[in-house]
Tab-separated table of C-alpha atoms and ligand atoms in Angstrom:
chain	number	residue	atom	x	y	z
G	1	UNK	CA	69.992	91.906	84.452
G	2	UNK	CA	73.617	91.497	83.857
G	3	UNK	CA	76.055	89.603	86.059
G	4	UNK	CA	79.061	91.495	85.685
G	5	UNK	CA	78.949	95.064	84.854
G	6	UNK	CA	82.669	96.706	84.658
G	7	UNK	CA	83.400	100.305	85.006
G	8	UNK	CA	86.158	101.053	83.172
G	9	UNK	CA	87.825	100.100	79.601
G	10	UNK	CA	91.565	100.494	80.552
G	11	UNK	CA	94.098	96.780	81.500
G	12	UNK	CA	92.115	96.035	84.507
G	13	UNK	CA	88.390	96.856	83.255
G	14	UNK	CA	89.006	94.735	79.745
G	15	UNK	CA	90.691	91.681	81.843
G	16	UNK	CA	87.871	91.426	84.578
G	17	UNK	CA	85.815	91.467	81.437
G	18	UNK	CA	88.007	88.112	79.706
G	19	UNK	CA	87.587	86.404	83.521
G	20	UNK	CA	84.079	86.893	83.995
G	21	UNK	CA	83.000	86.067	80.693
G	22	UNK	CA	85.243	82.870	81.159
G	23	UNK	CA	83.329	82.124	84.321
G	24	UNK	CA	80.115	82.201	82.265
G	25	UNK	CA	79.285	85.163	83.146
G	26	UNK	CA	77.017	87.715	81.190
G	27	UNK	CA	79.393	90.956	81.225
G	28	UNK	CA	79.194	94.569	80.286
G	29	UNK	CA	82.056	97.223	80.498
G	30	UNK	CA	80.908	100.824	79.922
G	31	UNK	CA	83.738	103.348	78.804
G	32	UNK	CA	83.062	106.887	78.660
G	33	UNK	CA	86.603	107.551	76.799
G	34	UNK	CA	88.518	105.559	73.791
G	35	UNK	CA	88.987	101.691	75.556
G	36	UNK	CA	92.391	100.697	76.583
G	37	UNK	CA	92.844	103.333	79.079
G	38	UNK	CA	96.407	105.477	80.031
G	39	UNK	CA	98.025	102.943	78.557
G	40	UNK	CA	96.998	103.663	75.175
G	41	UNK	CA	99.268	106.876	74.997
G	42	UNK	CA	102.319	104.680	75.277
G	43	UNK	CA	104.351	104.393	72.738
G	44	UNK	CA	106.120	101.303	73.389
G	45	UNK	CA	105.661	98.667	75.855
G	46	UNK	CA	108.642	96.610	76.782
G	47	UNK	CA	108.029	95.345	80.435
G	48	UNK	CA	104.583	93.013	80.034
G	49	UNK	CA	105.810	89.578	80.586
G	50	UNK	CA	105.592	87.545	77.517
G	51	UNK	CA	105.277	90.163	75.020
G	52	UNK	CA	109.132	91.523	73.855
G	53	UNK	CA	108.069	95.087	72.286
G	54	UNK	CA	104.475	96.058	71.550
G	55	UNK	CA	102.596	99.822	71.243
G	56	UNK	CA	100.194	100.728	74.226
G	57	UNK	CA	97.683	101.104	71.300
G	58	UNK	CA	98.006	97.853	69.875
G	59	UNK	CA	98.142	95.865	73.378
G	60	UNK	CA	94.921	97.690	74.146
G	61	UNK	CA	93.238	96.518	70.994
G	62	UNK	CA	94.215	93.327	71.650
G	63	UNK	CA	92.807	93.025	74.847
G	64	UNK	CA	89.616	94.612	73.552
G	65	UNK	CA	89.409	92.296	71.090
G	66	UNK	CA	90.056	89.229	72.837
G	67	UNK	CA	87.292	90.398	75.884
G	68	UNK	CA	85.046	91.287	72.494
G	69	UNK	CA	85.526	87.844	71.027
G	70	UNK	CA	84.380	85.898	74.325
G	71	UNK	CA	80.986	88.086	74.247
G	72	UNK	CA	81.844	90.623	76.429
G	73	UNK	CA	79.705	93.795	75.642
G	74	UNK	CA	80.950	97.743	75.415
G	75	UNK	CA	79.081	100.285	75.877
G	76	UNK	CA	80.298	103.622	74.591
G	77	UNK	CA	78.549	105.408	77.857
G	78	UNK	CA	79.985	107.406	80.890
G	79	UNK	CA	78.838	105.853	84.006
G	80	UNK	CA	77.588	109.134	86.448
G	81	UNK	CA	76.989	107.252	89.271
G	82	UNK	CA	76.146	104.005	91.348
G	83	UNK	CA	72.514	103.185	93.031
G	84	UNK	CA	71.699	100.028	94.844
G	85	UNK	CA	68.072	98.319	95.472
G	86	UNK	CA	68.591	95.902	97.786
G	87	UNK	CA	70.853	93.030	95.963
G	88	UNK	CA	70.781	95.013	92.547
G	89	UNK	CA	73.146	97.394	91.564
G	90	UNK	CA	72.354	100.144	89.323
G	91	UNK	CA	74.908	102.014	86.943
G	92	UNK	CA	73.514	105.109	85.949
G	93	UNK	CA	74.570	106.699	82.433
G	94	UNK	CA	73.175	109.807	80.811
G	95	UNK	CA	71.237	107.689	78.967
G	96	UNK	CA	69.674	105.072	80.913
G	97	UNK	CA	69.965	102.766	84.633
G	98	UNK	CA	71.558	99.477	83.906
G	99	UNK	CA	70.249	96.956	86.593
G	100	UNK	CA	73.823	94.626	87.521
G	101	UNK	CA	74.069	91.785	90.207
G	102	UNK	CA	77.738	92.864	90.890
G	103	UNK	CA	79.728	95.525	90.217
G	104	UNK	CA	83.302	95.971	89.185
G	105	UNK	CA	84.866	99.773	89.365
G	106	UNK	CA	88.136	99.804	86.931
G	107	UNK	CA	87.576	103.252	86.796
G	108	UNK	CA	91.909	104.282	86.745
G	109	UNK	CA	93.634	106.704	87.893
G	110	UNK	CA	94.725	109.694	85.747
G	111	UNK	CA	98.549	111.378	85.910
G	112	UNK	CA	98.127	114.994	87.323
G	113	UNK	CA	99.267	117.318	84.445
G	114	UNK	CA	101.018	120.310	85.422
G	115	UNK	CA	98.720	122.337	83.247
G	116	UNK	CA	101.732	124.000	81.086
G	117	UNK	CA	101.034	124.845	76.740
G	118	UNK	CA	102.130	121.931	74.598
G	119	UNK	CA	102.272	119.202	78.047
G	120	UNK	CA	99.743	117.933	76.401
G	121	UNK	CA	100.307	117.947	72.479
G	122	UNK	CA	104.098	116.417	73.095
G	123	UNK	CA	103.421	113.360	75.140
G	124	UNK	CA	105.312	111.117	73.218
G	125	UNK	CA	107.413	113.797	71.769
G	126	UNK	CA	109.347	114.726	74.431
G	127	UNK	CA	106.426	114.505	77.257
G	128	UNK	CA	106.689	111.498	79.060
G	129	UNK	CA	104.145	110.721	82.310
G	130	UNK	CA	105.836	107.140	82.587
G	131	UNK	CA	109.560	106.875	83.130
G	132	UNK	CA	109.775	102.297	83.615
G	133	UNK	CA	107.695	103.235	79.735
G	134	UNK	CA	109.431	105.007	77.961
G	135	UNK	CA	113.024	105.678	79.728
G	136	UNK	CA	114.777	103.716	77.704
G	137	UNK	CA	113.895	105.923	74.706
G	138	UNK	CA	116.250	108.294	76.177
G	139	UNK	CA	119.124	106.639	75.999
G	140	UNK	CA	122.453	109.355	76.691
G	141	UNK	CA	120.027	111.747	76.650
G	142	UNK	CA	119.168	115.181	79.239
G	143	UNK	CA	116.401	114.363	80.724
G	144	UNK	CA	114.059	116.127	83.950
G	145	UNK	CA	111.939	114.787	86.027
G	146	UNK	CA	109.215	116.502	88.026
G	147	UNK	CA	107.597	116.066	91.593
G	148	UNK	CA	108.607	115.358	94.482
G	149	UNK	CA	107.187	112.412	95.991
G	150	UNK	CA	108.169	108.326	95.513
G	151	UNK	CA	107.589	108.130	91.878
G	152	UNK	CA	109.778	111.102	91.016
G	153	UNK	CA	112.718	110.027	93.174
G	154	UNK	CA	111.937	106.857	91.929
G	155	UNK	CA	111.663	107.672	87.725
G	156	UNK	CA	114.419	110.083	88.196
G	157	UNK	CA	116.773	106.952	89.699
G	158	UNK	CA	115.881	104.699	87.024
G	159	UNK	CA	116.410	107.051	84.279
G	160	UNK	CA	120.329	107.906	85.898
G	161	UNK	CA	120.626	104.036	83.988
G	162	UNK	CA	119.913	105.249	80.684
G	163	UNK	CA	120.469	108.556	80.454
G	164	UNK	CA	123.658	111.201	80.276
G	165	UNK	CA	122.100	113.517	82.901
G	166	UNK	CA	118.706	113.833	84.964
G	167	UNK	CA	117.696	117.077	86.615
G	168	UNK	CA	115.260	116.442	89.453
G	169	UNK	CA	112.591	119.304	89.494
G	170	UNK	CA	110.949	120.450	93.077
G	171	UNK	CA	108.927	122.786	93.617
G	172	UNK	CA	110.236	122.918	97.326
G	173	UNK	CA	113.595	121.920	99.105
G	174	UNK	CA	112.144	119.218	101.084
G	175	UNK	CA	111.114	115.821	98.990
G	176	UNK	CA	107.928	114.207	100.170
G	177	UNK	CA	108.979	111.490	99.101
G	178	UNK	CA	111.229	108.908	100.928
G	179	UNK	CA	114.713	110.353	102.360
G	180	UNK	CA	116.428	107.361	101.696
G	181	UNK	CA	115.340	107.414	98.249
G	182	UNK	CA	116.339	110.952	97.943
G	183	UNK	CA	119.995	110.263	99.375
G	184	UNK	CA	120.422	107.498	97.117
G	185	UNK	CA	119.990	109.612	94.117
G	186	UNK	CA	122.680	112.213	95.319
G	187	UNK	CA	125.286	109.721	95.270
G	188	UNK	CA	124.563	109.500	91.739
G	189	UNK	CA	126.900	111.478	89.445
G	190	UNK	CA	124.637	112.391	86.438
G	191	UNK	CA	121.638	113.916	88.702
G	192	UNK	CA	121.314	117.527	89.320
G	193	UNK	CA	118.759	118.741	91.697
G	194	UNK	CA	116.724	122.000	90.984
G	195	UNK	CA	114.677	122.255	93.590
G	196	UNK	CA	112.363	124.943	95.065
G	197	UNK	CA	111.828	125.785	91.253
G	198	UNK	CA	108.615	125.279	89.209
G	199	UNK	CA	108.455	125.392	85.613
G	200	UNK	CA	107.152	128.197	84.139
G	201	UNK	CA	107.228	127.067	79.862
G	202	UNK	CA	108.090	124.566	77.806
G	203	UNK	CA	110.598	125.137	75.210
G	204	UNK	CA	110.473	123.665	71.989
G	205	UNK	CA	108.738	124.076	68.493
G	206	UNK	CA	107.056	120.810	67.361
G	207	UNK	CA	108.848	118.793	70.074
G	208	UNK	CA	110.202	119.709	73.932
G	209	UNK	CA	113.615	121.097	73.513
G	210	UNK	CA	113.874	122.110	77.152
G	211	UNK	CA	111.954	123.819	79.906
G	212	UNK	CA	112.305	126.890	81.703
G	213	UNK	CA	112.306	127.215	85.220
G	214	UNK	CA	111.798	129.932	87.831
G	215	UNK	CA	113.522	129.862	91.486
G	216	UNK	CA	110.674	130.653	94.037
G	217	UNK	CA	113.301	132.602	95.863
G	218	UNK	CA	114.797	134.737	94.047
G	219	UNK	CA	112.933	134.716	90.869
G	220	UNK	CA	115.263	133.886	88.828
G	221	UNK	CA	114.554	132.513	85.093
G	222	UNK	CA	116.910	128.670	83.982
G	223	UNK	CA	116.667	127.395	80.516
G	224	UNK	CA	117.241	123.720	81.022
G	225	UNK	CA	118.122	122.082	77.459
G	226	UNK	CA	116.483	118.912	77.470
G	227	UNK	CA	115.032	115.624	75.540
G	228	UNK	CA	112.592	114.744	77.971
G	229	UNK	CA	110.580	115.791	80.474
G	230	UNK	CA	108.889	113.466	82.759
G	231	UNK	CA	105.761	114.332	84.807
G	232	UNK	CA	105.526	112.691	87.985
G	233	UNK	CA	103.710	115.135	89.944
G	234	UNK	CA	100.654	112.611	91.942
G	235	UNK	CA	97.865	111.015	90.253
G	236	UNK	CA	94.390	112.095	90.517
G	237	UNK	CA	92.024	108.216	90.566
G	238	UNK	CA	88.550	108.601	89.282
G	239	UNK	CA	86.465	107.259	91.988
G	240	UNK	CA	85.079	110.522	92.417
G	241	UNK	CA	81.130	109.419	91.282
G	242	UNK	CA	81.652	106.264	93.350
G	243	UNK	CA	82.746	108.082	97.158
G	244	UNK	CA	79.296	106.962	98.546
G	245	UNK	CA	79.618	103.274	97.513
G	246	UNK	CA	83.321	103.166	98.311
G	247	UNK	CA	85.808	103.725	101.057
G	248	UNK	CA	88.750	105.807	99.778
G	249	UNK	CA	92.326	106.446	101.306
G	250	UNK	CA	93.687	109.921	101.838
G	251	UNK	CA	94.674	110.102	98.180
G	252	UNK	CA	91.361	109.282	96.989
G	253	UNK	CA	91.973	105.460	96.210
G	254	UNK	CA	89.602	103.381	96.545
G	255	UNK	CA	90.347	100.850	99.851
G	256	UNK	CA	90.325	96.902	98.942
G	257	UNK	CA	92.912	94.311	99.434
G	258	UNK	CA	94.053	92.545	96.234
G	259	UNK	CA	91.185	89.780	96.119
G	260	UNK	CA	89.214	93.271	94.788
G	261	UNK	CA	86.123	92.854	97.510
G	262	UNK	CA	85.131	96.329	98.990
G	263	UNK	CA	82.551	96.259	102.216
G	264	UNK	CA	79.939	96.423	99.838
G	265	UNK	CA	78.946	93.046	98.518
G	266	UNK	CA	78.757	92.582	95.198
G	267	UNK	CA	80.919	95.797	94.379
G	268	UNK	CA	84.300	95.325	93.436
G	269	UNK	CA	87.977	97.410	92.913
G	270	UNK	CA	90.327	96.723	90.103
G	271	UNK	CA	93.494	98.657	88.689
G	272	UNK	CA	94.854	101.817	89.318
G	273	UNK	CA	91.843	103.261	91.138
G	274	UNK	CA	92.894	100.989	93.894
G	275	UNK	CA	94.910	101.332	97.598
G	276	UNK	CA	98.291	99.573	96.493
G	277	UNK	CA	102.069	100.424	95.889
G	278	UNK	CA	102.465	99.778	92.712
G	279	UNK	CA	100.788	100.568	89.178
G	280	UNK	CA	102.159	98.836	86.319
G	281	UNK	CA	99.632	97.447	83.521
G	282	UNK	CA	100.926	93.494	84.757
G	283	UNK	CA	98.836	95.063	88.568
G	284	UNK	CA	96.175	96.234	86.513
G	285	UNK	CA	95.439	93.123	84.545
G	286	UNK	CA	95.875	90.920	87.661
G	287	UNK	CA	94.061	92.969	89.704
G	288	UNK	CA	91.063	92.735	86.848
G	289	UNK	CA	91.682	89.074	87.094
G	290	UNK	CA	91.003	88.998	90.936
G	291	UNK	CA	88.293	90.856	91.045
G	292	UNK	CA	86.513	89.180	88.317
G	293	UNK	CA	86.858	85.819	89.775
G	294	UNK	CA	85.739	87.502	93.373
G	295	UNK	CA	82.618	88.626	91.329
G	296	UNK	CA	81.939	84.725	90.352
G	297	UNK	CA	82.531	83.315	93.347
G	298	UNK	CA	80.251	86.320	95.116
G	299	UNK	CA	77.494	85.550	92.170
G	300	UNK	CA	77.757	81.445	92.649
G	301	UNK	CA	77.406	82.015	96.460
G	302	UNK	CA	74.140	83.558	95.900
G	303	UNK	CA	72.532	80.777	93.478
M	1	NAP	P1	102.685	112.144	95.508
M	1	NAP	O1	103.283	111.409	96.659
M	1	NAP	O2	101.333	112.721	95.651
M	1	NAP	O3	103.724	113.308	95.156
M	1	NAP	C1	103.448	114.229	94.175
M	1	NAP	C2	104.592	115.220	94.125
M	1	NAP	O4	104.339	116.113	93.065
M	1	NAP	C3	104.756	116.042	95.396
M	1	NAP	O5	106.103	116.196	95.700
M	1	NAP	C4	104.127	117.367	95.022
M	1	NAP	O6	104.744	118.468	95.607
M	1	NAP	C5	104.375	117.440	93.548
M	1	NAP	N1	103.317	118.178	92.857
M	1	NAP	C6	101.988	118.008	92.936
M	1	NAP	N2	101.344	118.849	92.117
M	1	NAP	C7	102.318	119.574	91.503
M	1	NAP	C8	102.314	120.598	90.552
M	1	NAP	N3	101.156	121.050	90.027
M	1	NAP	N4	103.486	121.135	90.136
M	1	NAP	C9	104.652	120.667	90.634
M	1	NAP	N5	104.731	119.706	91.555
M	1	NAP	C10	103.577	119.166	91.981
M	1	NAP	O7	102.632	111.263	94.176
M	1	NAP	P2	103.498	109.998	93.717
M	1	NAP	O8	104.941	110.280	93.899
M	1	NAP	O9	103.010	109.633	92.364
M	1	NAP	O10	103.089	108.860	94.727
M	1	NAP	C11	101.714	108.470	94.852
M	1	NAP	C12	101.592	107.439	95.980
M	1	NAP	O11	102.222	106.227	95.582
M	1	NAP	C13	102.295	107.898	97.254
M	1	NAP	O12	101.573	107.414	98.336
M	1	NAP	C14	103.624	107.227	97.165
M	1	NAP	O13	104.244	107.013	98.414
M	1	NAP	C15	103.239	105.910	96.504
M	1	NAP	N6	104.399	105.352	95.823
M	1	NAP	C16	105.115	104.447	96.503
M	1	NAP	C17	106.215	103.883	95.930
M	1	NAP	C18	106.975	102.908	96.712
M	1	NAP	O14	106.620	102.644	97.843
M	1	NAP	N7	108.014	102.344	96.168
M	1	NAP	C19	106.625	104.279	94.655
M	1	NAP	C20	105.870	105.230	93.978
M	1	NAP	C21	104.765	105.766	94.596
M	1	NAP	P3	104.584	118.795	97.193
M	1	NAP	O15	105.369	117.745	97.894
M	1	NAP	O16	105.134	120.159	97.303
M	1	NAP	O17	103.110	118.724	97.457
């Protein structure tokens, strides 16, 4: 019977693992995926307090590492679904039933890809789903951003500080994000707004040279020159094997408040799977932080 089992390898999943094992806690974290999570496809991280410049790759190993080095155990196994027997909890893999006393889901949340050739094979060359990432590596560049909703009009109005010229990409005229954010980024000077336009291709031989777009009105066919593209078209969490366990919000998060404790006890939330406003990896390894030391406590009440 293990203490602390963690679902979920990414920033919050590997620093619940570095709490509860610090608590004295037997823990094991079962990743279905390479560990380290979304972050791993970033090429540079600049904004985690304390560390200047670092790759998402090697600030993943790290934290692998370090939850490895403590005695935390991985287990290369995709978790299908949750069972409880009265004050056990029971992951459920392909392979076998792992018997838990608490449970922490650090399951993420995934960017929503628009589903175009080559969106895939050029993140990092040109293909950005992360604009506070990897903005500032397109510096007096052309730029686009893509969605509609908080994070675009958000990504789009930080990259107006680096870059020569942002194009905002909608697929309608109406912004579902916030107006306010929406009419501060007209009074900028270097954003131009295509909206009620999707984009049909992206342009580019071994790196995105620029997109092509198609007005839903009138049909017509832009080529947009461009640098960079950045996705920010919703996120899709992964709680989806977890909905009977959990209770989730109308975008499919997972609802707990930040001390990670769902209605279930002994079942936990941490990272971006979570109900919360922001999703940066400093939330994700806090939030791993809280939940793990709500799992203690929870455990320690019991004994
Ligand atoms: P979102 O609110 O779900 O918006 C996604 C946007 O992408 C929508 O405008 C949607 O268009 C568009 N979209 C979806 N699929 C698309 C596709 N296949 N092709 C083209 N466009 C597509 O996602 P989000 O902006 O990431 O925000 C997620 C949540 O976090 C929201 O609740 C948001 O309010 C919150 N958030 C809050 C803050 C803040 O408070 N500061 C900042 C960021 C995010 P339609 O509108 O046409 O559906």
């Amino acid at each position: 019977m293990t203490d602390i089992i963690i679902i979920g390898a990414g920033t919050a999943g590997l620093s619940a693992a570095i709490y509860g094992v610090r608590s004295g806690r037997s823990v094991m974290i079962f990743e279905g995926n390479a560990p380290g999570g979304q972050i791993i496809n970033t090429p540079a991280v600049e904004n985690y307090p304390g560390i200047k410049n670092i790759s998402g790759f090697d600030f993943a190993q790290g934290l692998l590492e370090q939850a490895m080095e403590l005695g935390a155990e991985l287990k290369y196994e995709e978790v299908k679904g949750l069972q409880q027997d009265g004050k056990t909890w029971l992951v459920q893999t392909a392979k076998e039933e792992y018997p838990a006393r608490s449970v922490i889901l650090a399951v993420g949340a995934k960017n929503r890809a628009l589903g175009l050739p080559h969106e895939e094979e050029w993140i990092g060359a040109g293909v950005s789903y992360c604009a506070t990432c990897d903005g500032a590596f397109y510096r007096d560049k052309d730029v686009a951003v893509v969605g509609g909703g908080n994070t675009a009009l958000e990504d789009a109005a930080f990259l107006t500080n680096y870059c020569n010229k942002v194009y905002l990409i909608h697929r309608r005229n109406e912004f579902r994000g916030e107006a306010k954010l929406a009419d501060r980024l007209r009074e900028k000077e270097n954003v131009e707004f295509v909206l009620n336009a999707t984009i049909e291709e992206l342009l580019g031989e071994d790196r995105l040279a620029g997109v092509a777009v198609k007005d839903k009105e009138t049909g017509e066919r832009r080529e947009i020159p461009l640098q960079g593209l950045f996705v920010a078209v919703g996120q899709v969490p992964a709680n989806h094997p977890f909905e009977g366990f959990i209770e989730l919000d109308n975008g499919g998060y997972a609802k707990a408040a930040e001390d990670g404790k769902t209605s279930r006890p002994g079942l936990f939330i941490a990272g971006d799977c979570r109900t919360k406003a922001v999703r940066q990896l400093t939330t994700a390894a806090s939030d791993g932080a809280n939940a793990a030391l709500s799992a203690a406590a929870y455990l320690s009440e019991g004994e």
